[in-house]
């Protein structure tokens, strides 16, 4: 594995017009009601969270993709092509799970032609090792919580607002990475380490 590369974790999740029901506050005796159209239209989202293995000051980077329906191999290749643009063709070591579309014959043939990309597989049944799972949890507890939209565009807009929220706080992506318990460098966000150094001096 080339150590001078972006280490990127990728994962997919689904959203629909059915609200993500979460606990909330309400006046006593007035139980909140969610009214929706019982519409099963779904969209899929892919998130890729990465950090540079040798240059921590470049920060954690998050890119995001959303589409109606579900991902197949062709759809995931489209995501990876956008990722190549996002990382400007720099080397990427991509870590993802054993989903069949991730390791299909067509996917492996496409990856074999990409000199910028190396694939690594997460252990089976270990979603806790993928920091993107924490990204989905954050979105579903905040922007998507109790959202009863009329159209998939409503869900897409809320999801993109959540991605912007997370990108505005550079410590959040780092916290997702650190929470996995994996050994990453640096173990703390660069700005946090600088604050600690100021306190010691």
Coordinates of N, CA and C in Angstrom, one line a residue:
X1 N 0.8 -1.2 0.0 CA 0.0 0.0 0.0 C 0.9 1.2 0.0
X2 N 0.6 2.2 -0.8 CA 1.3 3.5 -0.9 C 0.9 4.3 0.3
X3 N 1.9 4.7 1.2 CA 1.5 5.4 2.4 C 1.3 6.9 2.2
X4 N 1.8 7.4 1.1 CA 1.6 8.8 0.7 C 0.3 8.9 -0.1
X5 N -0.8 8.8 0.6 CA -2.1 8.8 -0.1 C -3.2 9.2 0.8
X6 N -4.3 9.5 0.2 CA -5.5 9.8 1.0 C -6.1 8.4 1.4
X7 N -6.4 8.3 2.7 CA -7.1 7.1 3.2 C -8.6 7.5 3.3
X8 N -9.4 6.8 2.5 CA -10.8 7.3 2.3 C -11.7 6.1 2.7
X9 N -12.7 6.4 3.6 CA -13.7 5.4 3.9 C -15.0 5.8 3.2
X10 N -15.6 4.8 2.5 CA -16.8 5.1 1.8 C -17.9 4.1 2.3
X11 N -19.2 4.7 2.3 CA -20.3 3.9 2.7 C -21.5 4.5 2.1
X12 N -22.6 3.6 1.9 CA -23.8 4.1 1.3 C -24.9 3.9 2.4
X13 N -26.0 4.7 2.2 CA -27.2 4.6 3.1 C -28.4 5.0 2.3
X14 N -29.5 4.8 2.8 CA -30.8 5.1 2.1 C -31.6 6.1 2.9
X15 N -32.4 6.9 2.2 CA -33.4 7.8 2.8 C -34.7 7.7 2.0
X16 N -35.8 8.0 2.7 CA -37.0 7.9 2.0 C -37.9 9.0 2.5
X17 N -39.2 9.1 2.0 CA -40.1 10.1 2.4 C -40.8 9.6 3.8
X18 N -40.5 8.4 4.2 CA -41.0 8.0 5.5 C -40.1 8.7 6.6
X19 N -40.6 9.4 7.5 CA -39.8 10.1 8.5 C -38.9 9.2 9.4
X20 N -37.7 9.8 9.7 CA -36.9 9.1 10.7 C -37.4 9.6 12.1
X21 N -38.1 8.7 12.7 CA -38.8 9.1 14.0 C -37.7 9.1 15.1
X22 N -37.7 10.3 15.8 CA -36.8 10.5 16.9 C -37.5 11.2 18.1
X23 N -37.0 11.0 19.3 CA -37.6 11.6 20.5 C -37.5 13.1 20.3
X24 N -38.5 13.9 20.8 CA -38.4 15.3 20.7 C -39.2 15.9 21.9
X25 N -39.2 17.2 22.0 CA -39.9 17.9 23.0 C -41.2 18.4 22.5
X26 N -42.2 18.5 23.5 CA -43.5 19.0 23.2 C -44.2 19.4 24.5
X27 N -45.1 20.3 24.4 CA -45.9 20.7 25.7 C -46.5 19.4 26.3
X28 N -46.6 19.4 27.6 CA -47.1 18.2 28.3 C -48.6 18.0 27.8
X29 N -48.9 16.8 27.5 CA -50.2 16.4 27.1 C -50.5 16.6 25.6
X30 N -49.5 17.1 24.9 CA -49.7 17.3 23.4 C -48.7 16.5 22.7
X31 N -49.0 15.2 22.4 CA -48.0 14.4 21.7 C -47.8 14.8 20.3
X32 N -46.6 15.0 19.8 CA -46.4 15.4 18.4 C -46.9 14.4 17.5
X33 N -47.5 14.9 16.4 CA -47.9 14.0 15.3 C -47.2 14.3 14.0
X34 N -46.7 13.2 13.4 CA -46.1 13.3 12.1 C -47.1 12.9 11.0
X35 N -47.4 13.8 10.1 CA -48.3 13.5 9.0 C -47.5 13.3 7.7
X36 N -47.6 12.2 7.0 CA -46.9 12.0 5.8 C -47.8 11.2 4.8
X37 N -47.3 11.1 3.6 CA -48.1 10.5 2.5 C -48.0 9.0 2.4
X38 N -47.2 8.4 3.3 CA -47.0 6.9 3.2 C -46.4 6.6 1.8
X39 N -45.5 7.4 1.4 CA -44.8 7.3 0.1 C -43.5 6.6 0.3
X40 N -43.2 5.5 -0.5 CA -42.0 4.7 -0.3 C -40.9 5.1 -1.2
X41 N -41.0 6.2 -1.9 CA -39.9 6.6 -2.8 C -38.7 6.8 -2.0
X42 N -37.6 6.3 -2.6 CA -36.3 6.2 -1.8 C -35.2 6.9 -2.7
X43 N -34.2 7.4 -1.9 CA -33.0 7.9 -2.6 C -31.8 7.2 -1.8
X44 N -30.7 7.1 -2.5 CA -29.5 6.6 -1.9 C -28.4 7.6 -1.8
X45 N -27.6 7.6 -0.7 CA -26.5 8.5 -0.6 C -25.3 7.8 -0.3
X46 N -24.2 8.3 -0.8 CA -22.8 7.8 -0.6 C -22.0 8.9 0.0
X47 N -21.3 8.5 1.1 CA -20.4 9.5 1.7 C -19.0 8.9 1.8
X48 N -18.0 9.8 1.5 CA -16.6 9.4 1.5 C -15.8 10.3 2.5
X49 N -15.2 9.8 3.5 CA -14.5 10.6 4.5 C -13.1 10.2 4.5
X50 N -12.2 11.1 4.2 CA -10.8 10.8 4.1 C -9.8 11.7 4.8
X51 N -8.6 11.2 5.0 CA -7.5 12.1 5.6 C -6.2 11.7 4.9
X52 N -5.3 12.6 4.9 CA -4.0 12.3 4.2 C -3.1 11.6 5.2
X53 N -2.5 10.5 4.7 CA -1.7 9.6 5.6 C -0.4 10.3 6.1
X54 N 0.1 11.3 5.4 CA 1.4 11.9 5.7 C 1.3 13.4 6.0
X55 N 0.2 14.0 5.7 CA 0.1 15.4 5.8 C -1.2 15.8 6.5
X56 N -1.2 15.7 7.9 CA -2.4 15.9 8.6 C -2.9 17.4 8.5
X57 N -2.1 18.3 8.2 CA -2.6 19.7 8.1 C -3.5 19.9 6.9
X58 N -3.6 18.9 6.0 CA -4.5 19.1 4.9 C -5.9 18.8 5.3
X59 N -6.1 18.3 6.6 CA -7.4 18.1 7.2 C -8.2 16.9 6.7
X60 N -9.3 16.6 7.4 CA -10.2 15.6 6.9 C -11.1 16.1 5.8
X61 N -11.4 15.3 4.8 CA -12.2 15.8 3.7 C -13.4 14.9 3.5
X62 N -14.6 15.5 3.3 CA -15.8 14.8 3.2 C -16.4 15.1 1.9
X63 N -16.7 14.1 1.1 CA -17.5 14.3 -0.2 C -18.7 13.4 -0.1
X64 N -19.7 13.8 -0.9 CA -21.1 13.3 -0.7 C -21.8 13.2 -2.1
X65 N -22.6 12.2 -2.3 CA -23.3 11.9 -3.5 C -24.7 11.4 -3.2
X66 N -25.7 11.9 -3.9 CA -27.1 11.5 -3.6 C -27.8 11.2 -4.9
X67 N -28.5 10.1 -5.0 CA -29.3 9.8 -6.3 C -30.6 9.1 -6.0
X68 N -31.6 9.3 -6.8 CA -32.8 8.5 -6.6 C -32.6 7.0 -6.8
X69 N -33.3 6.2 -6.1 CA -33.2 4.8 -6.3 C -32.0 4.2 -5.5
X70 N -31.4 3.2 -6.0 CA -30.3 2.5 -5.3 C -29.0 2.5 -6.1
X71 N -27.9 2.2 -5.5 CA -26.6 2.1 -6.2 C -26.4 0.7 -6.8
X72 N -25.9 0.7 -8.0 CA -25.4 -0.6 -8.5 C -23.9 -0.3 -8.9
X73 N -23.3 -1.2 -9.5 CA -21.9 -1.0 -9.9 C -21.6 0.2 -10.7
X74 N -22.5 0.4 -11.7 CA -22.3 1.6 -12.6 C -22.5 2.9 -11.8
X75 N -23.5 2.9 -10.9 CA -23.7 4.1 -10.1 C -22.5 4.4 -9.2
X76 N -21.9 3.3 -8.6 CA -20.8 3.5 -7.7 C -19.5 3.9 -8.5
X77 N -19.4 3.4 -9.7 CA -18.2 3.9 -10.5 C -18.4 5.4 -10.8
X78 N -19.6 5.8 -11.0 CA -19.9 7.3 -11.2 C -19.4 8.1 -10.0
X79 N -19.7 7.5 -8.8 CA -19.3 8.2 -7.5 C -17.8 8.2 -7.5
X80 N -17.1 7.1 -7.8 CA -15.6 7.1 -7.8 C -15.0 8.0 -8.8
X81 N -15.6 8.2 -9.9 CA -15.1 9.2 -10.9 C -15.2 10.6 -10.4
X82 N -16.3 10.9 -9.7 CA -16.4 12.2 -9.0 C -15.4 12.4 -7.9
X83 N -15.1 11.3 -7.2 CA -14.1 11.3 -6.1 C -12.7 11.6 -6.7
X84 N -12.4 11.1 -7.9 CA -11.1 11.4 -8.5 C -11.0 12.9 -8.8
X85 N -12.1 13.5 -9.2 CA -12.0 14.9 -9.4 C -11.9 15.7 -8.1
X86 N -12.6 15.2 -7.1 CA -12.6 15.8 -5.8 C -11.2 15.8 -5.2
X87 N -10.5 14.7 -5.4 CA -9.1 14.6 -4.9 C -8.0 14.9 -5.9
X88 N -8.5 15.5 -7.0 CA -7.6 16.0 -8.1 C -6.6 15.0 -8.5
X89 N -7.0 13.8 -8.6 CA -6.2 12.7 -9.2 C -5.1 12.2 -8.3
X90 N -5.1 12.7 -7.0 CA -4.1 12.2 -6.1 C -4.4 10.7 -5.7
X91 N -3.4 10.0 -5.2 CA -3.6 8.6 -4.8 C -4.6 8.5 -3.7
X92 N -5.5 7.5 -3.8 CA -6.5 7.2 -2.8 C -6.5 5.8 -2.5
X93 N -6.4 5.4 -1.2 CA -6.7 4.1 -0.8 C -8.1 4.1 -0.2
X94 N -9.0 3.4 -0.9 CA -10.4 3.4 -0.6 C -10.7 2.2 0.3
X95 N -11.3 2.4 1.4 CA -11.7 1.3 2.3 C -13.2 1.2 2.4
X96 N -13.8 0.1 2.0 CA -15.2 -0.1 2.1 C -15.5 -1.6 2.4
X97 N -16.8 -1.8 2.6 CA -17.2 -3.2 3.0 C -17.4 -4.1 1.9
X98 N -17.9 -5.3 2.2 CA -18.0 -6.4 1.2 C -19.2 -6.4 0.3
X99 N -19.9 -5.3 0.2 CA -21.1 -5.2 -0.6 C -20.8 -5.8 -2.0
X100 N -21.7 -6.6 -2.6 CA -21.4 -7.2 -3.9 C -21.0 -6.2 -5.0
X101 N -21.7 -5.1 -5.0 CA -21.3 -4.1 -6.0 C -19.9 -3.5 -5.9
X102 N -19.4 -3.6 -4.6 CA -18.0 -3.1 -4.4 C -17.0 -4.0 -5.0
X103 N -17.3 -5.3 -5.2 CA -16.3 -6.2 -5.6 C -16.7 -7.0 -6.8
X104 N -17.7 -6.5 -7.5 CA -18.2 -7.2 -8.7 C -17.1 -7.2 -9.8
X105 N -17.2 -8.1 -10.8 CA -16.2 -8.2 -11.9 C -16.1 -6.9 -12.6
X106 N -17.2 -6.2 -12.8 CA -17.1 -4.9 -13.6 C -16.4 -3.9 -12.7
X107 N -16.6 -3.9 -11.4 CA -15.9 -2.9 -10.6 C -14.4 -3.2 -10.5
X108 N -14.0 -4.5 -10.4 CA -12.6 -4.8 -10.3 C -11.9 -4.5 -11.6
X109 N -12.6 -4.7 -12.7 CA -12.0 -4.4 -14.1 C -11.8 -2.9 -14.2
X110 N -12.8 -2.1 -13.7 CA -12.6 -0.6 -13.8 C -11.5 -0.2 -12.9
X111 N -11.4 -0.7 -11.7 CA -10.4 -0.3 -10.8 C -9.0 -0.6 -11.3
X112 N -8.9 -1.8 -12.0 CA -7.6 -2.2 -12.5 C -7.0 -1.2 -13.5
X113 N -7.8 -0.3 -14.1 CA -7.4 0.7 -15.0 C -7.1 2.0 -14.4
X114 N -7.3 2.1 -13.0 CA -7.2 3.4 -12.3 C -5.8 3.4 -11.6
X115 N -4.9 4.2 -12.0 CA -3.6 4.2 -11.3 C -3.6 5.0 -10.1
X116 N -4.7 5.7 -9.8 CA -4.8 6.6 -8.6 C -5.5 5.9 -7.4
X117 N -6.1 4.7 -7.7 CA -7.0 4.1 -6.7 C -6.6 2.7 -6.3
X118 N -6.6 2.4 -5.0 CA -6.4 1.1 -4.5 C -7.5 0.8 -3.5
X119 N -8.1 -0.4 -3.6 CA -9.2 -0.8 -2.8 C -8.7 -1.7 -1.6
X120 N -9.3 -1.5 -0.5 CA -9.1 -2.3 0.7 C -10.4 -2.6 1.3
X121 N -10.6 -3.9 1.8 CA -11.9 -4.3 2.3 C -11.9 -4.3 3.8
X122 N -13.0 -3.8 4.4 CA -13.3 -3.8 5.8 C -13.6 -5.3 6.2
X123 N -13.3 -5.6 7.5 CA -13.7 -7.0 7.9 C -15.2 -7.1 7.8
X124 N -15.7 -8.4 7.7 CA -17.1 -8.6 7.6 C -17.8 -8.3 9.0
X125 N -19.0 -7.8 8.9 CA -19.8 -7.5 10.1 C -19.1 -6.5 11.1
X126 N -18.4 -5.5 10.5 CA -17.7 -4.6 11.4 C -18.1 -3.1 11.0
X127 N -19.3 -2.8 10.9 CA -19.7 -1.4 10.5 C -19.1 -0.3 11.5
X128 N -18.8 -0.7 12.7 CA -18.2 0.3 13.7 C -16.9 0.7 13.2
X129 N -16.2 0.1 12.3 CA -14.9 0.5 11.8 C -15.0 1.5 10.7
X130 N -16.2 1.8 10.2 CA -16.4 2.7 9.1 C -16.9 4.0 9.7
X131 N -16.1 5.1 9.7 CA -16.5 6.4 10.3 C -17.7 7.0 9.6
X132 N -18.0 6.6 8.3 CA -19.1 7.2 7.6 C -20.4 6.8 8.3
X133 N -20.5 5.7 9.0 CA -21.7 5.3 9.7 C -22.0 6.4 10.7
X134 N -21.0 7.0 11.3 CA -21.3 8.1 12.3 C -21.8 9.3 11.6
X135 N -21.4 9.5 10.3 CA -22.0 10.6 9.5 C -23.5 10.4 9.3
X136 N -23.9 9.2 8.9 CA -25.3 8.9 8.7 C -26.0 9.1 10.0
X137 N -25.5 8.6 11.1 CA -26.2 8.8 12.4 C -26.4 10.3 12.7
X138 N -25.4 11.1 12.5 CA -25.5 12.5 12.8 C -26.6 13.2 11.9
X139 N -26.7 12.8 10.6 CA -27.7 13.4 9.8 C -29.1 12.9 10.2
X140 N -29.2 11.7 10.6 CA -30.6 11.1 10.9 C -31.0 11.6 12.3
X141 N -30.1 12.0 13.1 CA -30.5 12.6 14.4 C -30.8 14.0 14.4
X142 N -30.3 14.7 13.3 CA -30.5 16.2 13.3 C -31.4 16.6 12.1
X143 N -30.8 16.7 10.9 CA -31.5 17.3 9.8 C -32.7 16.4 9.3
X144 N -32.5 15.1 9.4 CA -33.6 14.2 8.9 C -34.5 13.7 10.0
X145 N -34.3 14.1 11.2 CA -35.1 13.6 12.3 C -36.5 14.2 12.2
X146 N -37.5 13.3 12.2 CA -39.0 13.7 12.1 C -39.3 14.6 10.9
X147 N -38.5 14.4 9.9 CA -38.8 15.2 8.6 C -39.8 14.4 7.8
X148 N -41.0 15.0 7.6 CA -42.0 14.4 6.8 C -42.2 15.3 5.5
X149 N -41.3 15.0 4.6 CA -41.3 15.8 3.3 C -42.3 15.3 2.4
X150 N -42.7 16.2 1.5 CA -43.7 15.8 0.4 C -43.0 15.3 -0.8
X151 N -41.7 15.6 -1.0 CA -41.0 15.2 -2.2 C -39.6 14.8 -1.8
X152 N -38.9 14.0 -2.6 CA -37.6 13.6 -2.3 C -36.6 14.8 -2.3
X153 N -37.0 15.8 -3.0 CA -36.1 17.0 -3.0 C -36.1 17.6 -1.6
X154 N -37.1 17.5 -0.8 CA -37.1 18.0 0.6 C -36.1 17.2 1.4
X155 N -36.1 15.9 1.2 CA -35.1 15.1 2.0 C -33.7 15.4 1.5
X156 N -33.5 15.6 0.2 CA -32.2 15.9 -0.4 C -31.7 17.2 0.2
X157 N -32.5 18.2 0.2 CA -32.1 19.5 0.7 C -31.7 19.5 2.2
X158 N -32.5 18.7 3.0 CA -32.1 18.6 4.4 C -30.8 17.8 4.6
X159 N -30.6 16.8 3.8 CA -29.4 16.1 3.8 C -28.2 16.9 3.5
X160 N -28.3 17.7 2.4 CA -27.2 18.6 2.0 C -26.9 19.7 3.1
X161 N -28.0 20.2 3.7 CA -27.7 21.1 4.8 C -26.9 20.5 5.9
X162 N -27.2 19.2 6.2 CA -26.4 18.5 7.2 C -25.0 18.3 6.8
X163 N -24.7 18.0 5.6 CA -23.3 17.9 5.1 C -22.6 19.2 5.2
X164 N -23.3 20.3 4.9 CA -22.7 21.6 5.1 C -22.4 21.9 6.6
X165 N -23.3 21.5 7.4 CA -23.1 21.7 8.9 C -21.8 21.0 9.3
X166 N -21.7 19.7 8.9 CA -20.5 18.9 9.3 C -19.2 19.5 8.7
X167 N -19.3 19.9 7.5 CA -18.1 20.5 6.8 C -17.6 21.8 7.4
X168 N -18.6 22.5 8.0 CA -18.2 23.8 8.6 C -17.5 23.6 9.9
X169 N -17.6 22.4 10.5 CA -16.9 22.2 11.8 C -15.8 21.2 11.6
X170 N -14.6 21.6 11.4 CA -13.5 20.7 11.0 C -13.2 19.6 12.1
X171 N -13.7 19.8 13.3 CA -13.4 18.7 14.3 C -14.4 17.6 14.2
X172 N -15.6 17.8 13.6 CA -16.6 16.7 13.5 C -16.1 15.6 12.6
X173 N -15.6 15.8 11.4 CA -15.1 14.7 10.6 C -14.0 14.0 11.3
X174 N -13.1 14.7 12.0 CA -12.0 14.0 12.7 C -12.5 13.2 13.8
X175 N -13.6 13.6 14.5 CA -14.2 12.9 15.6 C -14.8 11.6 15.1
X176 N -15.4 11.6 13.9 CA -15.9 10.4 13.3 C -14.8 9.4 13.0
X177 N -13.6 9.9 12.5 CA -12.5 9.0 12.2 C -11.9 8.4 13.5
X178 N -11.8 9.3 14.6 CA -11.2 8.8 15.8 C -12.1 7.8 16.5
X179 N -13.4 8.0 16.4 CA -14.3 7.2 17.2 C -14.3 5.7 16.8
X180 N -13.8 5.4 15.6 CA -13.7 4.0 15.2 C -12.7 3.2 16.0
X181 N -11.8 3.9 16.7 CA -10.7 3.2 17.4 C -9.6 2.8 16.5
X182 N -9.6 3.1 15.2 CA -8.5 2.7 14.3 C -7.3 3.7 14.6
X183 N -6.2 3.2 14.3 CA -5.0 4.1 14.5 C -4.9 5.0 13.3
X184 N -5.1 6.3 13.5 CA -4.9 7.2 12.4 C -3.9 8.3 12.8
X185 N -3.4 9.0 11.9 CA -2.4 10.0 12.1 C -2.9 11.3 11.4
X186 N -3.0 12.4 12.2 CA -2.8 12.4 13.7 C -3.9 11.9 14.5
X187 N -3.7 11.6 15.8 CA -4.8 11.1 16.6 C -5.8 12.2 16.9
X188 N -5.4 13.5 16.8 CA -6.3 14.6 17.1 C -6.3 15.6 15.9
X189 N -7.3 16.3 15.7 CA -7.3 17.3 14.6 C -6.2 18.3 14.8
X190 N -5.6 18.7 13.7 CA -4.5 19.7 13.8 C -4.7 20.9 14.6
X191 N -5.9 21.5 14.5 CA -6.2 22.7 15.2 C -6.3 22.4 16.7
X192 N -6.8 21.2 17.1 CA -6.8 20.8 18.5 C -5.4 20.7 19.1
X193 N -4.5 20.0 18.3 CA -3.2 19.8 18.8 C -2.5 21.2 19.0
X194 N -2.7 22.2 18.1 CA -2.1 23.5 18.2 C -2.6 24.2 19.5
X195 N -3.9 24.0 19.8 CA -4.4 24.6 21.0 C -3.8 24.0 22.2
X196 N -3.5 22.7 22.2 CA -2.9 22.0 23.4 C -1.5 22.5 23.5
X197 N -0.8 22.7 22.4 CA 0.6 23.2 22.5 C 0.7 24.6 23.1
X198 N -0.3 25.4 22.7 CA -0.3 26.8 23.3 C -0.5 26.7 24.8
X199 N -1.4 25.8 25.3 CA -1.6 25.7 26.7 C -0.4 25.2 27.5
X200 N 0.5 24.4 26.8 CA 1.7 23.9 27.5 C 2.8 24.9 27.5
X201 N 2.8 25.8 26.5 CA 3.9 26.8 26.4 C 3.7 28.0 27.4

